[in-house]
PDB file of C-alpha atoms in Angstrom:
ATOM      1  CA  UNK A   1       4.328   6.856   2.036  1.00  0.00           C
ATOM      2  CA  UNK A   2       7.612   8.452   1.193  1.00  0.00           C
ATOM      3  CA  UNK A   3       8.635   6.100  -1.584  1.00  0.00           C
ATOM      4  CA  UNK A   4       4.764   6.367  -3.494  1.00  0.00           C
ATOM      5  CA  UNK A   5       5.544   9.253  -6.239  1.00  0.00           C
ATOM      6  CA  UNK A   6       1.511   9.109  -7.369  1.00  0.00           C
ATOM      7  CA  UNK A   7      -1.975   8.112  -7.241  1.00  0.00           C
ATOM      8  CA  UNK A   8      -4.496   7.848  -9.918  1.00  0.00           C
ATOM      9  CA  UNK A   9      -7.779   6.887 -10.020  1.00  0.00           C
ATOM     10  CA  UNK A  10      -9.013   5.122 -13.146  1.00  0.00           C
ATOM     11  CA  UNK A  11     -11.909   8.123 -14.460  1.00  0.00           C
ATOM     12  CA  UNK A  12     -13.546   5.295 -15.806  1.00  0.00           C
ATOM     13  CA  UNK A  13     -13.488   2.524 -13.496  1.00  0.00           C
ATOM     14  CA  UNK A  14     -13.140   4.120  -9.942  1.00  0.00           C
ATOM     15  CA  UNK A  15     -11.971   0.489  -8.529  1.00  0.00           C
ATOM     16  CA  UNK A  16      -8.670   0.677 -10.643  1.00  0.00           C
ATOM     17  CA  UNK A  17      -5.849   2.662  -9.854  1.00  0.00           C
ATOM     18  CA  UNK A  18      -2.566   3.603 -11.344  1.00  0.00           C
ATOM     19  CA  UNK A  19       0.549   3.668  -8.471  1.00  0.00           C
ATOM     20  CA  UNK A  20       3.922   4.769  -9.093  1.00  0.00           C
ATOM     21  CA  UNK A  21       6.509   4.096  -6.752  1.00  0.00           C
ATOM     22  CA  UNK A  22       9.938   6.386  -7.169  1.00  0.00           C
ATOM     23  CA  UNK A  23      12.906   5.972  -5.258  1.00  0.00           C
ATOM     24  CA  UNK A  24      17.058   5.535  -5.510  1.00  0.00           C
ATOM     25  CA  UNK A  25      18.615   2.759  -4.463  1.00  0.00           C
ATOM     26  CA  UNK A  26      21.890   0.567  -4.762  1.00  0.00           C
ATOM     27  CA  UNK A  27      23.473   3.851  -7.288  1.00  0.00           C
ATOM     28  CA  UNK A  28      20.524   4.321  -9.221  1.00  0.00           C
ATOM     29  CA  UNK A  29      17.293   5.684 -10.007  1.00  0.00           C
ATOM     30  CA  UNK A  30      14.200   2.922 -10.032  1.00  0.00           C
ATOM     31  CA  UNK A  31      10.300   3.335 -11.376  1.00  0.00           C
ATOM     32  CA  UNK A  32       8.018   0.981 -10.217  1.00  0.00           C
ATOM     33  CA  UNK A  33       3.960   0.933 -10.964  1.00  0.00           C
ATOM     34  CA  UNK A  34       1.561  -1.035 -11.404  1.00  0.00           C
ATOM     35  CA  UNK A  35      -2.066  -1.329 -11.595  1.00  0.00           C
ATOM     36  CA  UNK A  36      -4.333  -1.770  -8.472  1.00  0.00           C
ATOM     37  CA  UNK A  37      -7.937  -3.101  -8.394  1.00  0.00           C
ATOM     38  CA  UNK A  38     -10.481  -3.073  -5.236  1.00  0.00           C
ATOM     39  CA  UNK A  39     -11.924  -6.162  -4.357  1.00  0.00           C
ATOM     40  CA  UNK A  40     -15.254  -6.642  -2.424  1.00  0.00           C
ATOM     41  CA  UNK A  41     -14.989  -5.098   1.181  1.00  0.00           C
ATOM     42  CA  UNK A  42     -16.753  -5.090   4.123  1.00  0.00           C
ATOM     43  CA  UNK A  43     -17.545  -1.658   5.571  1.00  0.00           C
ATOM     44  CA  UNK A  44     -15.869  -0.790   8.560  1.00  0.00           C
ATOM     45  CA  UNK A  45     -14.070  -4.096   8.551  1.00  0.00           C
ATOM     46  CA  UNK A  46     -11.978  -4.679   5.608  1.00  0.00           C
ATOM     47  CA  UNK A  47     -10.171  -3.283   2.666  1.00  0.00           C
ATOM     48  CA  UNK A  48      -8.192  -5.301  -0.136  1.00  0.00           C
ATOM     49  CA  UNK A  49      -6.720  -5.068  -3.281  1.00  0.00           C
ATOM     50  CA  UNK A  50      -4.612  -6.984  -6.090  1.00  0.00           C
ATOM     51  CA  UNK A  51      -2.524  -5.567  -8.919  1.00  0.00           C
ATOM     52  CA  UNK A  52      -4.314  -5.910 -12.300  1.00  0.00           C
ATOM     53  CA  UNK A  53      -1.720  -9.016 -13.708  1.00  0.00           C
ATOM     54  CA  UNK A  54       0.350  -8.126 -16.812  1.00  0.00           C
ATOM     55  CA  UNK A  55       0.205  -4.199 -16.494  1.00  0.00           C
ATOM     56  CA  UNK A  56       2.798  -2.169 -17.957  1.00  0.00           C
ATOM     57  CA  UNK A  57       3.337   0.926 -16.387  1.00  0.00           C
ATOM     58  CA  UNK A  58       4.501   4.519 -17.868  1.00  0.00           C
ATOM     59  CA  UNK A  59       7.955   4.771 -19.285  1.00  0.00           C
ATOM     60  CA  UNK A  60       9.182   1.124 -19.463  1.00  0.00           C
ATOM     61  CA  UNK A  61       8.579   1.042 -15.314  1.00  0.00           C
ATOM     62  CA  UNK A  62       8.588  -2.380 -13.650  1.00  0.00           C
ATOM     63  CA  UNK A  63       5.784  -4.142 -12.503  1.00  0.00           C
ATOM     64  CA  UNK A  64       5.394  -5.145  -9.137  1.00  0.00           C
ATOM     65  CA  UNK A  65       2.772  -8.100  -8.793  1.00  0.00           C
ATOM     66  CA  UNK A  66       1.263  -7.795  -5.322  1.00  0.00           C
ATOM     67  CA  UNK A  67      -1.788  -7.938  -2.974  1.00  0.00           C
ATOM     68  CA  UNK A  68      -3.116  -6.926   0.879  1.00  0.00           C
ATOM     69  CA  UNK A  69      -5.945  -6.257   2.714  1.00  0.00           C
ATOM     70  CA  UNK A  70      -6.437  -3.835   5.538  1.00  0.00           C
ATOM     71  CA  UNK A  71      -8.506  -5.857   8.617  1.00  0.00           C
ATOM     72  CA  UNK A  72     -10.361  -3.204  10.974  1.00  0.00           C
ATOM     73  CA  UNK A  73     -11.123  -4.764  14.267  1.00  0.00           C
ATOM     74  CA  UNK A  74     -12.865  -3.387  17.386  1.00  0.00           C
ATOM     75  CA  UNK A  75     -10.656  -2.591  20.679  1.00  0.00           C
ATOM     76  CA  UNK A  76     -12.814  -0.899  22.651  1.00  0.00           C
ATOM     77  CA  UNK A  77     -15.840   1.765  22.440  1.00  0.00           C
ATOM     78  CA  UNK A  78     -13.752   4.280  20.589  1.00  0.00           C
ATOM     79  CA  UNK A  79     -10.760   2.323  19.254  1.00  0.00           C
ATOM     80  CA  UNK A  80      -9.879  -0.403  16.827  1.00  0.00           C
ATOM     81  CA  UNK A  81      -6.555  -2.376  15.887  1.00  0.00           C
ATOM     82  CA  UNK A  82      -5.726  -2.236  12.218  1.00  0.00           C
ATOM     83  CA  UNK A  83      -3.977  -5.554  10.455  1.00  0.00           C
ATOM     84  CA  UNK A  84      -1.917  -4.446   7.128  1.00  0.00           C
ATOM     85  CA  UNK A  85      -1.168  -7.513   5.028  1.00  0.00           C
ATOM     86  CA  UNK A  86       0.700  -7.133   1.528  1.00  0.00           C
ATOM     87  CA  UNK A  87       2.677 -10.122  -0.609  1.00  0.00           C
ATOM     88  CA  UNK A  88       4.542  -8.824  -3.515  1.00  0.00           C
ATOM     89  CA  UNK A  89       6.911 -10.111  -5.925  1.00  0.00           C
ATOM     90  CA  UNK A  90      10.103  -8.336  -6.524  1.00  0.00           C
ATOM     91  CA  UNK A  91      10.796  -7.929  -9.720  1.00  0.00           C
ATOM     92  CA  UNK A  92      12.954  -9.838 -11.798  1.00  0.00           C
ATOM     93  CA  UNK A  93      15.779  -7.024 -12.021  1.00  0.00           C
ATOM     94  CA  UNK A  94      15.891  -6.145  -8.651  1.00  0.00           C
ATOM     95  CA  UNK A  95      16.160 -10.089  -7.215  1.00  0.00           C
ATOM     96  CA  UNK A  96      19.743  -9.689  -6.573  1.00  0.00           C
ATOM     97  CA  UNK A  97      18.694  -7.258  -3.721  1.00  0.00           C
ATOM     98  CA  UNK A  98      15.564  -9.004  -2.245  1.00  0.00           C
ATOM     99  CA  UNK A  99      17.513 -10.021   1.013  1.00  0.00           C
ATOM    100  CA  UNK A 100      17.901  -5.740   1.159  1.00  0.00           C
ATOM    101  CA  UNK A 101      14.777  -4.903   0.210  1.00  0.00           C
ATOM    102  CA  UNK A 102      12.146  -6.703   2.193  1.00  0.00           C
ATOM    103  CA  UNK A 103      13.074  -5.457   5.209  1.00  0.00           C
ATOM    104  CA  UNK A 104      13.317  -2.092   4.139  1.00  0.00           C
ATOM    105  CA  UNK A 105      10.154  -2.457   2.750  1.00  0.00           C
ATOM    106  CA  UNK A 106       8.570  -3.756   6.244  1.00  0.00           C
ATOM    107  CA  UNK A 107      10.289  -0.865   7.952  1.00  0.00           C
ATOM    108  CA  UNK A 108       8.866   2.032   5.589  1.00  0.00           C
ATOM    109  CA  UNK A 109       5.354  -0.085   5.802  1.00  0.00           C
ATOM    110  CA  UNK A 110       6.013  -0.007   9.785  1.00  0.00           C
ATOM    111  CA  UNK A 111       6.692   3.806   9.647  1.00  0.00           C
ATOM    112  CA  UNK A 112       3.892   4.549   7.607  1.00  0.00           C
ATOM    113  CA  UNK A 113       1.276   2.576  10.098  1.00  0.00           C
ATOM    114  CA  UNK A 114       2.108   4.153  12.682  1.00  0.00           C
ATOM    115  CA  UNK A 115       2.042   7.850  11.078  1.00  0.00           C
ATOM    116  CA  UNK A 116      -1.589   6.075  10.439  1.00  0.00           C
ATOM    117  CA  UNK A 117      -2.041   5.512  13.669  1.00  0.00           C
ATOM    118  CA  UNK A 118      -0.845   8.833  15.144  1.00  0.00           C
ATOM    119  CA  UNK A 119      -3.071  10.507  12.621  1.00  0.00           C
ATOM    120  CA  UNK A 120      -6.035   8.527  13.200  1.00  0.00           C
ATOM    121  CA  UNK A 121      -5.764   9.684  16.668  1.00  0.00           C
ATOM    122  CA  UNK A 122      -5.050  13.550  16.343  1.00  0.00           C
ATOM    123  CA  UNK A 123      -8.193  13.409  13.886  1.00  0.00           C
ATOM    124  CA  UNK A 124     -11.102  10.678  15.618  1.00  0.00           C
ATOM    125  CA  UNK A 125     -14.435  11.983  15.427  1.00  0.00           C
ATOM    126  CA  UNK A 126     -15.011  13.548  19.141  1.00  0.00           C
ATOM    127  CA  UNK A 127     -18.635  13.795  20.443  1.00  0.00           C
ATOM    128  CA  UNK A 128     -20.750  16.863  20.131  1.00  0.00           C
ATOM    129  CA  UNK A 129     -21.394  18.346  23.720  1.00  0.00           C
TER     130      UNK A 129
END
């Protein structure tokens, strides 16, 4: 993910994590974070998250409200299809460009899939002979 400068996982709280997203756009330099918390998942199956509401990142940053899930399902004995689903709100400043940011947005989050994707493959567990 190009555009996610870091990671951090709450020392405390290992279901919380810091994200900072980094990037220039429209002349200028932009910081984004906000706080991410794990909700209940299903093993093998599912993955999902929502921002922690009111969290004010590093620096004066803006927030960026959102949510997703990742959906694992079965296609095949040694395959599955993976379902990404994120809402976010863009923030207040940035409105004026919405119309050129979501689909930039869904293009990075398309890239970055299918790097997933490739990788998963490369790196599947073979069978011991």
């Amino acid at each position: 993910m190009p555009w996610i400068s870091s990671v951090q996982t709450d020392a405390q709280n290992p279901a919380l994590s810091q994200w900072r997203l980094s990037t220039s756009m429209f002349g200028r330099g932009w910081s984004l974070s906000w706080l991410s918390e794990s909700l209940p998942n299903k093993p093998h199956t599912q993955m999902q998250w929502r921002s922690v509401p009111g969290y004010k990142g590093p620096g004066g940053s803006l927030e960026v409200p959102n949510r997703g899930q990742l959906l694992f399902r079965r296609f095949g004995p040694d395959s599955c299809i993976v379902e990404l689903t994120i809402g976010y709100e863009v923030p207040g400043l940035l409105q004026p460009f919405a119309s050129v940011l979501t689909p930039t947005v869904e293009g990075i989050l398309r890239t970055d899939m299918q790097r997933f994707a490739r990788y998963a493959v490369d790196h599947q567990a073979r069978p011991q002979a």
